[in-house]
Coordinates of C-alpha atoms in Angstrom, one line a residue:
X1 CA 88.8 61.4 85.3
X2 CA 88.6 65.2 84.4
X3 CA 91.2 67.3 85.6
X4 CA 91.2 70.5 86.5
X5 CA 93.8 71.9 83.8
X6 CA 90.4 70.6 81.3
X7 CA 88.1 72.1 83.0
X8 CA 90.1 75.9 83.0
X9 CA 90.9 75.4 79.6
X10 CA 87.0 74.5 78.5
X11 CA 86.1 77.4 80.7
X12 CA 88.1 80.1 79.2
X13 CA 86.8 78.6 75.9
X14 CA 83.4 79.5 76.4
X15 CA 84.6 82.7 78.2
X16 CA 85.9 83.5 74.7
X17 CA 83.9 82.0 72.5
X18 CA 81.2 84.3 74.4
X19 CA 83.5 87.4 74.8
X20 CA 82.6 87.4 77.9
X21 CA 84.8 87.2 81.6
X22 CA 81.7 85.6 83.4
X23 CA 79.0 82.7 82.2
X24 CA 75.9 81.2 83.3
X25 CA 76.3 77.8 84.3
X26 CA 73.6 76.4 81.9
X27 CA 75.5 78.0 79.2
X28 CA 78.7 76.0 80.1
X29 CA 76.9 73.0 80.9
X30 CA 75.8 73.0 77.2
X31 CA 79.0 73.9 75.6
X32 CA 81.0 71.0 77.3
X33 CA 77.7 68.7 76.4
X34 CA 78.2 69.5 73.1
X35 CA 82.6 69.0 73.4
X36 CA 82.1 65.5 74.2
X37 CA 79.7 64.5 71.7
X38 CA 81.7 66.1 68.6
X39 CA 85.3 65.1 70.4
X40 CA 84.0 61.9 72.2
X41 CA 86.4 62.6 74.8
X42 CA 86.0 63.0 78.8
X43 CA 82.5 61.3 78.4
X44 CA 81.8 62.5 82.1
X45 CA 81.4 65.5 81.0
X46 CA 77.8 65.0 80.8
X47 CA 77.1 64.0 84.0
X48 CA 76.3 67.3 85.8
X49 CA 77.4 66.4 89.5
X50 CA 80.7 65.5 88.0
X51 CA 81.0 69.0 86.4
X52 CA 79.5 70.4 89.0
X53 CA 82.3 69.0 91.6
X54 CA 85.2 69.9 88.9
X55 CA 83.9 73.6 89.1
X56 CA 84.3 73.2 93.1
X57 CA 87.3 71.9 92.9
X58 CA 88.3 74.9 90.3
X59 CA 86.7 77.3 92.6
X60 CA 88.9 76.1 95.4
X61 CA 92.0 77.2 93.1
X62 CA 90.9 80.9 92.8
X63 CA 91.1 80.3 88.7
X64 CA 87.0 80.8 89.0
X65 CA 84.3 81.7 91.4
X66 CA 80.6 80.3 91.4
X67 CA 78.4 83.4 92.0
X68 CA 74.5 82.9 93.0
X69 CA 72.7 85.6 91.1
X70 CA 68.9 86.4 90.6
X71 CA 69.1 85.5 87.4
X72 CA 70.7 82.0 88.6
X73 CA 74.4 80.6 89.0
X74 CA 77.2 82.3 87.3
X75 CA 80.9 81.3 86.7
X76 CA 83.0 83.9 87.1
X77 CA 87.0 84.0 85.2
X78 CA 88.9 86.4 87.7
X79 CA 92.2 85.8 85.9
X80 CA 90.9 85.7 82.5
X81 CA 89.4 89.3 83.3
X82 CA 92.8 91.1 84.7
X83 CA 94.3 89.0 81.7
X84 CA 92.3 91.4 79.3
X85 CA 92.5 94.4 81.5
X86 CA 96.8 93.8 81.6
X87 CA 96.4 93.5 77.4
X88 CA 94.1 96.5 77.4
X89 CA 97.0 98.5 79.2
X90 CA 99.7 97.4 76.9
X91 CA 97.7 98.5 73.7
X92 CA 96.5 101.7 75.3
X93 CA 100.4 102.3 76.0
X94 CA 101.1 101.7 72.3
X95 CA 98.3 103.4 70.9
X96 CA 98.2 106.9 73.1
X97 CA 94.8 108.2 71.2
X98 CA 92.9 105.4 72.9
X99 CA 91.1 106.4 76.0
X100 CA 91.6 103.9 79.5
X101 CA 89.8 101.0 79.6
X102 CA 86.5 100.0 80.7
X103 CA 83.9 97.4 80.6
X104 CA 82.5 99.2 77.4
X105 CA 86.0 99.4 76.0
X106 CA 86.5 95.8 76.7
X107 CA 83.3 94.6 75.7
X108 CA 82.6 92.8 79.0
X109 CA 80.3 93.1 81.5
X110 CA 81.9 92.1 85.1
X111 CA 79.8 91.1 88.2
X112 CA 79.1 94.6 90.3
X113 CA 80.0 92.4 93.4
X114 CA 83.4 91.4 92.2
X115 CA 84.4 95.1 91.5
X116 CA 86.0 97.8 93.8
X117 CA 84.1 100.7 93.3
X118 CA 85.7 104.4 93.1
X119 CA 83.9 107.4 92.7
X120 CA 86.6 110.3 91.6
X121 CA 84.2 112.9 92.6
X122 CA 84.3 112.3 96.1
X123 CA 88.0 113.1 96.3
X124 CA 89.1 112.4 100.1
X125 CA 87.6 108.6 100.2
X126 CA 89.5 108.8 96.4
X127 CA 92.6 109.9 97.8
X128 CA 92.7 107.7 101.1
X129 CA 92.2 104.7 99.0
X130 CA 95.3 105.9 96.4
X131 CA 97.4 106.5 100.2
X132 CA 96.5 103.2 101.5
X133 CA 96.9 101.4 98.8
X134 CA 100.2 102.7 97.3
X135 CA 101.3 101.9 100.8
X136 CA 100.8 98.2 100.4
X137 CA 101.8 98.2 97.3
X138 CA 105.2 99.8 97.8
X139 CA 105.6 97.2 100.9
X140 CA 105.0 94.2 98.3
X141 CA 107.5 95.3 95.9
X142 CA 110.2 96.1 98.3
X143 CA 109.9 92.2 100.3
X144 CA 109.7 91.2 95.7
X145 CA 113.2 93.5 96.0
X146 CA 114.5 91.3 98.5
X147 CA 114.3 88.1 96.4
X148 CA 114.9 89.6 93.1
X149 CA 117.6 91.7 91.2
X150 CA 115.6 94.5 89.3
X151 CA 116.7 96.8 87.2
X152 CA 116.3 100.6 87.8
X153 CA 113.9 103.0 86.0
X154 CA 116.5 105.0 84.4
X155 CA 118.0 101.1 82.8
X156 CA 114.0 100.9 82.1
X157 CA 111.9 104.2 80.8
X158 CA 108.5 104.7 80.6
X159 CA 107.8 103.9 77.3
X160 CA 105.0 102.7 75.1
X161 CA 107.2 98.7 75.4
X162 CA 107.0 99.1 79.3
X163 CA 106.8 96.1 80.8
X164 CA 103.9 95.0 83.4
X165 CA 102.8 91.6 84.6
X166 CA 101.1 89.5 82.3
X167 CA 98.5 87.5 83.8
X168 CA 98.8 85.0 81.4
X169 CA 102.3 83.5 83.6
X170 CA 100.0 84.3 87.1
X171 CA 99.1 81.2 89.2
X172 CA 96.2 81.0 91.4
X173 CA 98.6 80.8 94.2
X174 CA 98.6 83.9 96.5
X175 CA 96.7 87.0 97.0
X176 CA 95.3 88.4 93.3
X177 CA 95.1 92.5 92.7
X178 CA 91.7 93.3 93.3
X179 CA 89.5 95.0 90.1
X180 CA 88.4 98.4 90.4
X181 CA 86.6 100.8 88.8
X182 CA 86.9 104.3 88.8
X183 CA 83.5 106.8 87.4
X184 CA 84.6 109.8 86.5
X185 CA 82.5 113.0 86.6
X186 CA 80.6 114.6 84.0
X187 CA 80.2 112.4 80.7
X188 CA 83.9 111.3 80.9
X189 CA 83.4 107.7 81.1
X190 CA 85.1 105.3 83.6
X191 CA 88.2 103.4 84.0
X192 CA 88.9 99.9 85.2
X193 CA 92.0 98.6 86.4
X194 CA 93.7 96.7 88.5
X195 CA 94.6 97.5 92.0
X196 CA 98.7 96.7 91.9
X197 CA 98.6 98.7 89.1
X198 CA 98.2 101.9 91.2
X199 CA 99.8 104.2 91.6
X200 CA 102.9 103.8 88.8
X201 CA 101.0 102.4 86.0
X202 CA 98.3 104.3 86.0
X203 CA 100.1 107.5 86.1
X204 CA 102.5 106.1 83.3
X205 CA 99.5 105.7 81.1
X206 CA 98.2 108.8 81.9
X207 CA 101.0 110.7 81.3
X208 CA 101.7 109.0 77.9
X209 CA 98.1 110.1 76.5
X210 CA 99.5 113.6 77.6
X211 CA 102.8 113.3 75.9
X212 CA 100.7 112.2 72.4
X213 CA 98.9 115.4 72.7
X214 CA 102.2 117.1 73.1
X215 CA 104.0 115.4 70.6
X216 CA 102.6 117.8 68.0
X217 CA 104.4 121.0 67.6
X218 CA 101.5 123.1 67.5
X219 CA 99.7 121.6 70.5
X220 CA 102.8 122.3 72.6
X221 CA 103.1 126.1 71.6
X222 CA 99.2 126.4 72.0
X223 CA 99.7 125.5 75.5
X224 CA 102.9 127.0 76.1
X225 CA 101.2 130.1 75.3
X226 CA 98.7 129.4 77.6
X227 CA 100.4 128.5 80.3
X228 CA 103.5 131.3 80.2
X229 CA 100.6 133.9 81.9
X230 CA 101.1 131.5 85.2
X231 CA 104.6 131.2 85.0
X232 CA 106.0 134.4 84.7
X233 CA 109.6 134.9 85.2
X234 CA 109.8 130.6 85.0
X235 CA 109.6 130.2 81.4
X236 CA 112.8 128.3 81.6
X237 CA 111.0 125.6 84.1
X238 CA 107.8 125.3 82.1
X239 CA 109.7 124.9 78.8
X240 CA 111.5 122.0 80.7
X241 CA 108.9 120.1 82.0
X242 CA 107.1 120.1 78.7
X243 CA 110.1 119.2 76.8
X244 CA 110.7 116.3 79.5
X245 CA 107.1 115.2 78.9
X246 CA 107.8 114.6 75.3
X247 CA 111.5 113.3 76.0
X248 CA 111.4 111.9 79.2
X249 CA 108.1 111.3 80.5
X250 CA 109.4 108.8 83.3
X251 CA 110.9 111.6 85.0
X252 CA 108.0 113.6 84.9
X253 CA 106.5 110.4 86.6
X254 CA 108.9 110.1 89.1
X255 CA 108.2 113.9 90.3
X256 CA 104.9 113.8 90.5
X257 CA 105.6 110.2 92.4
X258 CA 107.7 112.5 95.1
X259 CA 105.2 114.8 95.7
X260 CA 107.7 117.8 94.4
X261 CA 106.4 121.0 94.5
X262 CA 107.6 122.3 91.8
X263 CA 105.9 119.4 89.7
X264 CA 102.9 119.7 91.9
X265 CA 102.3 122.9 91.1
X266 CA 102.8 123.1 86.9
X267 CA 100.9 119.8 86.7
X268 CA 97.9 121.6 88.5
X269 CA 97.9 124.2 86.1
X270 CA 98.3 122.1 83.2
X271 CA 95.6 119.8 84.1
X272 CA 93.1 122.6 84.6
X273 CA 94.2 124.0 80.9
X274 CA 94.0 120.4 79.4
X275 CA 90.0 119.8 80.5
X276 CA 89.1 123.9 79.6
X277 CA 90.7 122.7 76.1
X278 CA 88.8 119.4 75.4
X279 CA 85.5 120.9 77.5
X280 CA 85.5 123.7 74.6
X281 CA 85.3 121.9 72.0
X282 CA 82.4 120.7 70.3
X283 CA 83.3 117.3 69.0
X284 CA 85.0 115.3 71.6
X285 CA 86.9 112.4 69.8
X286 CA 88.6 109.0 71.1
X287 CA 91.7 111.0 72.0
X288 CA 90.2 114.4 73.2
X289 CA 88.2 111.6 76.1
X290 CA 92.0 110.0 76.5
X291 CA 93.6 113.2 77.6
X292 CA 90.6 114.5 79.9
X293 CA 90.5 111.5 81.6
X294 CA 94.4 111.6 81.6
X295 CA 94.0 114.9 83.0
X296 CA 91.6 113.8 86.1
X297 CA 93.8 110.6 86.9
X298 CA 96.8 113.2 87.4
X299 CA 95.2 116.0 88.7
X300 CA 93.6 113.5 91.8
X301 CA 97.0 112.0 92.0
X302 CA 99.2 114.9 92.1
X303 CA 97.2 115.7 95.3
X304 CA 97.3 112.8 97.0
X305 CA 101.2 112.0 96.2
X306 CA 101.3 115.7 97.7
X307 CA 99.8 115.1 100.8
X308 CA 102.0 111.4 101.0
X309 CA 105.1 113.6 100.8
X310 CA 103.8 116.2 103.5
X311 CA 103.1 113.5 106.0
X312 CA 106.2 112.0 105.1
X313 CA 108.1 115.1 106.0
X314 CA 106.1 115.0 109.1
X315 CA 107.5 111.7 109.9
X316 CA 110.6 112.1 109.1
X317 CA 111.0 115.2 111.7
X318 CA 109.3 113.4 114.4
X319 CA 111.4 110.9 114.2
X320 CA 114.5 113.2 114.0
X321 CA 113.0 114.5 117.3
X322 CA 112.6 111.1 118.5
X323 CA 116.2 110.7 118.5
X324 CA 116.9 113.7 120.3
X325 CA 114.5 112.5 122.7
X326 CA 116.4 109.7 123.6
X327 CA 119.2 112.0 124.7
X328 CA 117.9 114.5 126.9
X329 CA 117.2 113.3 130.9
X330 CA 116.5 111.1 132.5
X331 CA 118.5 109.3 129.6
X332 CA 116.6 106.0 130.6
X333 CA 113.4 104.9 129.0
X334 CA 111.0 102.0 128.8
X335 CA 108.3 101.8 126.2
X336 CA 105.4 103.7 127.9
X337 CA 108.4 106.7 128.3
X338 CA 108.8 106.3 124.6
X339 CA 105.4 106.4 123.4
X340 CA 105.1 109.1 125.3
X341 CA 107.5 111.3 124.0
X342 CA 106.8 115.2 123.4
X343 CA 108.5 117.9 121.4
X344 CA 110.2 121.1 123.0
X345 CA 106.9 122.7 122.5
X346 CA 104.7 119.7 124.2
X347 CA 103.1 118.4 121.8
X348 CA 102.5 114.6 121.5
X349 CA 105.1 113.0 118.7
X350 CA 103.1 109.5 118.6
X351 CA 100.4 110.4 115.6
X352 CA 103.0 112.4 113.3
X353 CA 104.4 108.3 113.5
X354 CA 102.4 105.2 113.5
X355 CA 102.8 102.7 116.1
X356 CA 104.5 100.6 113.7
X357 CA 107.4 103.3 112.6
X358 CA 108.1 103.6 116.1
X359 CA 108.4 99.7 116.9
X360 CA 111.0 99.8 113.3
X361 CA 112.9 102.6 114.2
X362 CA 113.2 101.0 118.1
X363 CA 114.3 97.8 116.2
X364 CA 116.7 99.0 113.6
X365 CA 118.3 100.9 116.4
X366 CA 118.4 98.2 118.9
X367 CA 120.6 95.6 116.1
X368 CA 124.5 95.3 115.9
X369 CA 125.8 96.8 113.1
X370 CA 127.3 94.6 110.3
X371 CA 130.6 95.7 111.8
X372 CA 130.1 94.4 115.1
X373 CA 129.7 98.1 116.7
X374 CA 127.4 98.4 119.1
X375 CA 123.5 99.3 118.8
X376 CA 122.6 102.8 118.9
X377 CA 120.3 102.3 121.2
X378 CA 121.2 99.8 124.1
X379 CA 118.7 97.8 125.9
X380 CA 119.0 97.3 129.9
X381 CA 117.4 94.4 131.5
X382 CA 117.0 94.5 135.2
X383 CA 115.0 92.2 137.7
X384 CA 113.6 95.1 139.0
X385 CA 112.3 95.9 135.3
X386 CA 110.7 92.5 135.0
X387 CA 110.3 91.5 131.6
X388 CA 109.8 95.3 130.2
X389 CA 113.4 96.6 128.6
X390 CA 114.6 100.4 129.5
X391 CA 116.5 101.6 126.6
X392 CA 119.4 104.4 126.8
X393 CA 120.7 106.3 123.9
X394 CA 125.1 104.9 123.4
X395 CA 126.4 108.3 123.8
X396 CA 124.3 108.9 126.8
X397 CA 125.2 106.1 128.7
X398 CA 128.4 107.8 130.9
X399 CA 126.2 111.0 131.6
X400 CA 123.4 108.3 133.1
X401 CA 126.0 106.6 134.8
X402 CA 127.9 109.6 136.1
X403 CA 124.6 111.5 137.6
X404 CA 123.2 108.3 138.9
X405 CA 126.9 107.7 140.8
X406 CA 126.5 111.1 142.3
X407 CA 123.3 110.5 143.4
X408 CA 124.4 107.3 144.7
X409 CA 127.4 108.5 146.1
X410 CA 125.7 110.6 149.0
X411 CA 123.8 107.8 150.5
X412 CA 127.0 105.6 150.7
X413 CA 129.0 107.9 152.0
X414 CA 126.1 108.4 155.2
X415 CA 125.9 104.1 155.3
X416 CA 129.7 103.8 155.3
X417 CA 129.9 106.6 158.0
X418 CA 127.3 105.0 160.0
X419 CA 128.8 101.6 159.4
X420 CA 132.0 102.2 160.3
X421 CA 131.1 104.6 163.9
X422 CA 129.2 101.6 164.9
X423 CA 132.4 99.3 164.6
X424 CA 134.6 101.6 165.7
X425 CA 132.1 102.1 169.1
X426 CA 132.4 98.3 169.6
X427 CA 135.9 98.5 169.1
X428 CA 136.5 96.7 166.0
X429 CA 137.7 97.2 162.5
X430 CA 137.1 95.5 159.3
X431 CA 139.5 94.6 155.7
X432 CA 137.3 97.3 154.0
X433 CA 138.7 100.3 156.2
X434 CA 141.8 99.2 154.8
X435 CA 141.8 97.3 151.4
X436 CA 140.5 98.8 148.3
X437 CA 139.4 95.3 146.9
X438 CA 137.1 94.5 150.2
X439 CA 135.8 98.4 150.0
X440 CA 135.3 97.6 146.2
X441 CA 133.1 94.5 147.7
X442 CA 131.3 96.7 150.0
X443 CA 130.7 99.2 147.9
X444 CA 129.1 97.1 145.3
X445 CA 126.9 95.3 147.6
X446 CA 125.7 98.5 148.7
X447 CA 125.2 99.8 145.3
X448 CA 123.4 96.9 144.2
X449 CA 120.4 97.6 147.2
X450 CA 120.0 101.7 146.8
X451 CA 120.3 101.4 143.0
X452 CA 120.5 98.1 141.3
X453 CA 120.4 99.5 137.3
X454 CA 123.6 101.6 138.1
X455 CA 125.4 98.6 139.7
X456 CA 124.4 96.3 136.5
X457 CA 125.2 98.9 134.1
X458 CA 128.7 99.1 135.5
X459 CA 129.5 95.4 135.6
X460 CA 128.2 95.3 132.4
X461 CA 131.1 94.7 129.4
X462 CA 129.6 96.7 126.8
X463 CA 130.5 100.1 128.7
X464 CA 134.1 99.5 128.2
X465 CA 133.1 98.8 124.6
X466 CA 130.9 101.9 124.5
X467 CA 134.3 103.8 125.7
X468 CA 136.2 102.5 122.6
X469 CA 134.0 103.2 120.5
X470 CA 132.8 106.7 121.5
X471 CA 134.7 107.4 124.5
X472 CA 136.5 110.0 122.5
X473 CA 134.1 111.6 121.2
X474 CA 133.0 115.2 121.4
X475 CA 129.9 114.8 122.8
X476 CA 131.2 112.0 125.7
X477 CA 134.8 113.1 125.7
X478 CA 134.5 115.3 129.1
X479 CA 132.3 112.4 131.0
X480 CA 133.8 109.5 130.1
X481 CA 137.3 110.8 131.4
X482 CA 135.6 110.9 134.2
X483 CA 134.6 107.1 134.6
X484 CA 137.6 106.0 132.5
X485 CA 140.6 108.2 133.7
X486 CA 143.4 105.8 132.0
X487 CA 141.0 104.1 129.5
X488 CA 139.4 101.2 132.0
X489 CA 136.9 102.1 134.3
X490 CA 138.1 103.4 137.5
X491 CA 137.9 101.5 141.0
X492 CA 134.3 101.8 142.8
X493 CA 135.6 104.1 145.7
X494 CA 137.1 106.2 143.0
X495 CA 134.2 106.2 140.8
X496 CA 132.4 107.6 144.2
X497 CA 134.6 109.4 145.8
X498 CA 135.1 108.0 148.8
X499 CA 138.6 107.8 150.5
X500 CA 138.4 105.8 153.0
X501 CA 141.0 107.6 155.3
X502 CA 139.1 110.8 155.1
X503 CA 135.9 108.9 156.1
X504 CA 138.1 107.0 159.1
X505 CA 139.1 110.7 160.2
X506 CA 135.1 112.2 159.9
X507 CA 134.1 109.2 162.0
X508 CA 136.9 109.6 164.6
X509 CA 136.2 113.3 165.1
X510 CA 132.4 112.1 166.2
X511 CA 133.8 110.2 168.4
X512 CA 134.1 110.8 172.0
X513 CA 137.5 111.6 173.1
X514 CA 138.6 107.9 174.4
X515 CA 137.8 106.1 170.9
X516 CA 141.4 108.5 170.2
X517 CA 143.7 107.0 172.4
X518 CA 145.3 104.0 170.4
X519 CA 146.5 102.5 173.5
X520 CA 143.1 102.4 175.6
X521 CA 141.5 101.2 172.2
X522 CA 144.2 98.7 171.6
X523 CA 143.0 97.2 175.3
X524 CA 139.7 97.2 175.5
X525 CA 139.6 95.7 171.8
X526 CA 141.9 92.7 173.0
X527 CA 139.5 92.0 176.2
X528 CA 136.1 92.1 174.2
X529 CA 137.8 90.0 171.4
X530 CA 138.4 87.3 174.4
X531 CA 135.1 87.0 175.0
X532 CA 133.5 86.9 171.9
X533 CA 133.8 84.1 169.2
X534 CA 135.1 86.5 166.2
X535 CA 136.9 89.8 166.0
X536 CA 136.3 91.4 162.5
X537 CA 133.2 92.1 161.2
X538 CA 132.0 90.4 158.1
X539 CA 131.5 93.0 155.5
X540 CA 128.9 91.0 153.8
X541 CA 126.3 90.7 156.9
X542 CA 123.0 91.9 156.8
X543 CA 123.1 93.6 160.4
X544 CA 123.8 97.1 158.7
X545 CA 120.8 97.1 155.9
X546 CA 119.0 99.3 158.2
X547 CA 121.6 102.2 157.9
X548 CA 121.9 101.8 154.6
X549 CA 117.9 102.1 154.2
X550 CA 118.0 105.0 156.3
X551 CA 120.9 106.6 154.2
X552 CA 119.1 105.9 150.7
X553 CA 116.1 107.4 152.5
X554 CA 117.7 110.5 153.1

């Protein structure tokens, strides 16, 4: 039965026997015919529906695609393509005069269908591509970073050697790099190549063609000379970045990778003098076409790793103002809070970040550290919140606590008054007029009705731990002495300053003149407990929710 390994290796046969990535299928058909007659081997190979299901089956693999063209069926060698386009790179590395590569350069002629088209003259949908796609790129080599040990750039230069994936080792499994193609203006040719190897390939490769032009003495005074009338006063500079060209063209890489300024700027210049010195001459050889189009490929990407570094600055303030969001009132947020977060000037933060670099900075923020502190950023689950989160920044959690206690604090203070003149007009008393423990009780019961999130927050274990850990601090030191007076968290009446003998004596004072006299009080309390079943008042009874309503609504 043939396999599919025979039928990949019999197609890339005829691919190279016909320099060529793609073939018709009648042109295959007759080259196996003509395998098993000289080789007698795989005699199905001339029976057409078995070939035709092998190829199928191939096709299913991604190692070839059946195209239907007007000219009839074609078999298309994907891999066998970005195999020659991978070699192409390598030798164009090694051998600097040689321009980029093309399908004229190669000697092949690829399906216009299976090709990404790019048009450097229309330079935003060029430079949007270059953004999204380095983006993706960088994502995909830093989840490779996460299974791998590499090496760093400075262990591995940019150097004619460089290393770069061979497809030769790829398997069909898993997304391929797509192929584009790149026209360049004027008469300048085009350039194909693949898409992982944007952006740090192709600006290696670029920049090498540059550093052969520089590697002759004369050619680097020539455009030192022209190039001193811009940098006035920065000689030094340009006679370092020309030098590192030669020397150390991966640093040069790296710079223009960062979006410096600095290299921004001299590679703009330099760019502009490069194409003036080709477009003047009359005779434009193999290498004059390497260093123009050397000259485009950095000029367009110079820009656009530019404008990648300005929005990344952006970012990276919006999300420093993020942060200082998250500690400014009301100190507790949910997600639509979040979103819609401003800066002191009121502008919108969410579009200098994505969606997605908020949800990672929430995240990263929200995790333990690997030392077991706490979060950041602590998330608060309440029923009232249902299955939405509030978040609160660490430092800021004893200023939310303390100004939600005060607020708090009032409307007890009216219940408990209210509470305690109706039991002391019916004669009565109850254990929290007198312990702390059954006030504590009372006080939390209370707490948990007018405002539940401040009664979970403070039975909640992590604010001792948030004490320990920044307690001290600067920024919490003068609050959290406040909650914490000996380092645990003080008792509820202390936390909201009620004493319950000063409330006793407010109550008293309301109180008409008789509820004054101990011994009248003493009586009339023993004769109405006589007639009624019980003679305290059960703290925990619902009979005094209205007051406490009432208080709240205050």
């Amino acid at each position: 039965m043939l396999q599919k390994g025979d039928t990949a290796r019999l197609l890339e046969d005829c691919a190279e026997r016909n320099n060529a990535v793609w073939i018709k299928r009648e042109t295959f058909f007759s080259y196996v015919g003509k395998q098993a007659r000289i080789f007698g081997k795989h005699p199905e190979l001339a029976d057409a529906a078995a070939l035709d299901a092998a190829l199928e089956a191939l096709a299913e693999t991604g190692l070839c695609e059946l195209l239907s063209t007007g000219r009839g069926e074609s078999i298309f060698l994907p891999h066998l393509c970005r195999r020659r386009i991978r070699a192409a790179y390598r030798e164009g590395m090694r051998k600097k005069e040689l321009p980029f590569p093309s399908e004229e350069t190669l000697g092949i002629r690829l399906p216009p269908e299976r090709i990404l088209h790019l048009d450097l003259d229309r330079a935003h949908e060029f430079i949007d591509f270059i953004k999204t796609l380095t983006e993706k790129n960088a994502e995909r080599a830093a989840a490779q970073a996460e299974t791998q040990d590499s090496k760093s750039d400075d262990e591995h230069p940019v150097n004619a050697e460089s290393p770069s994936a061979d497809d030769d080792a790829v398997c069909a499994s898993g997304p391929q790099p797509e192929i584009i193609k790149i026209s360049l203006p004027a008469d300048f040719g085009s350039i194909l190549l693949l898409s992982d190897m944007i952006p740090r390939q192709l600006l290696e490769t670029a920049i090498l063609k540059v550093q052969g032009r520089l590697e002759d003495s004369n050619n680097k005074d020539y455009f030192t000379f022209k190039l001193l009338p811009l940098f006035k006063g920065r000689e030094p500079f340009l006679n370092g970045i020309l030098n590192r060209i030669v020397l150390q063209p991966w640093i040069c890489r790296d710079a223009l990778l960062e979006g410096e300024e600095s290299s921004y700027t001299f590679w703009s210049f330099f760019c502009n003098v490069l194409k003036q010195e080709v477009e003047e001459g009359n005779v434009h050889l193999s290498e004059d076409l390497a260093v123009i189009q050397s000259a485009l490929m950095i000029d367009a990407l110079s820009h656009c790793f530019k404008d990648i570094a300005a929005r990344k600055q952006v970012r990276e303030l919006a999300l420093k103002e993020l942060e200082q969001c998250f500690k400014r009132p009301p100190f507790l947020f949910r997600l639509d809070d979040i979103r819609a977060f401003q800066d002191r000037k009121g502008a919108p933060l969410l579009g200098r970040y994505s969606t997605d670099d908020l949800t990672d900075w929430i995240l990263k923020r929200i995790e333990t550290t690997q030392d077991g502190a706490l979060p950041d950023l602590l998330v608060i689950q309440t029923p009232a919140s249902e299955a939405e989160p509030l978040f609160v920044c660490k430092t800021k959690v004893f200023v939310l606590c303390l100004r939600r206690i005060l607020e708090t604090a009032a409307h007890l203070k009216t219940a408990l008054i209210k509470r305690w003149s109706r039991i002391l007009r019916d004669y009565r008393k109850e254990a929290a007029m007198e312990s702390e423990e059954a006030l504590t009780l009372l006080l939390r019961r209370y707490t948990e009705q007018i405002d539940p999130l401040l009664a979970q927050i403070l039975d909640d274990e992590r604010l001792q731990a948030v004490y320990e850990e920044v307690g001290a601090s600067e920024e919490c030191a003068a609050v959290s002495a406040r909650l914490f007076p000996d380092g645990v968290l003080a008792p509820w009446p202390v936390l909201f300053n009620l004493n319950p003998k000063e409330l006793l004596n407010t109550v008293r004072i309301a109180l008409p003149f008789r509820y004054s006299l101990p011994f009248l009080v003493a009586i009339v309390a023993f004769f109405k407990k006589v007639f009624r079943s019980a003679g305290n008042v059960d703290p925990l009874k619902d009979d005094d929710m209205d007051d406490l309503f009432e208080a709240a609504a205050v």
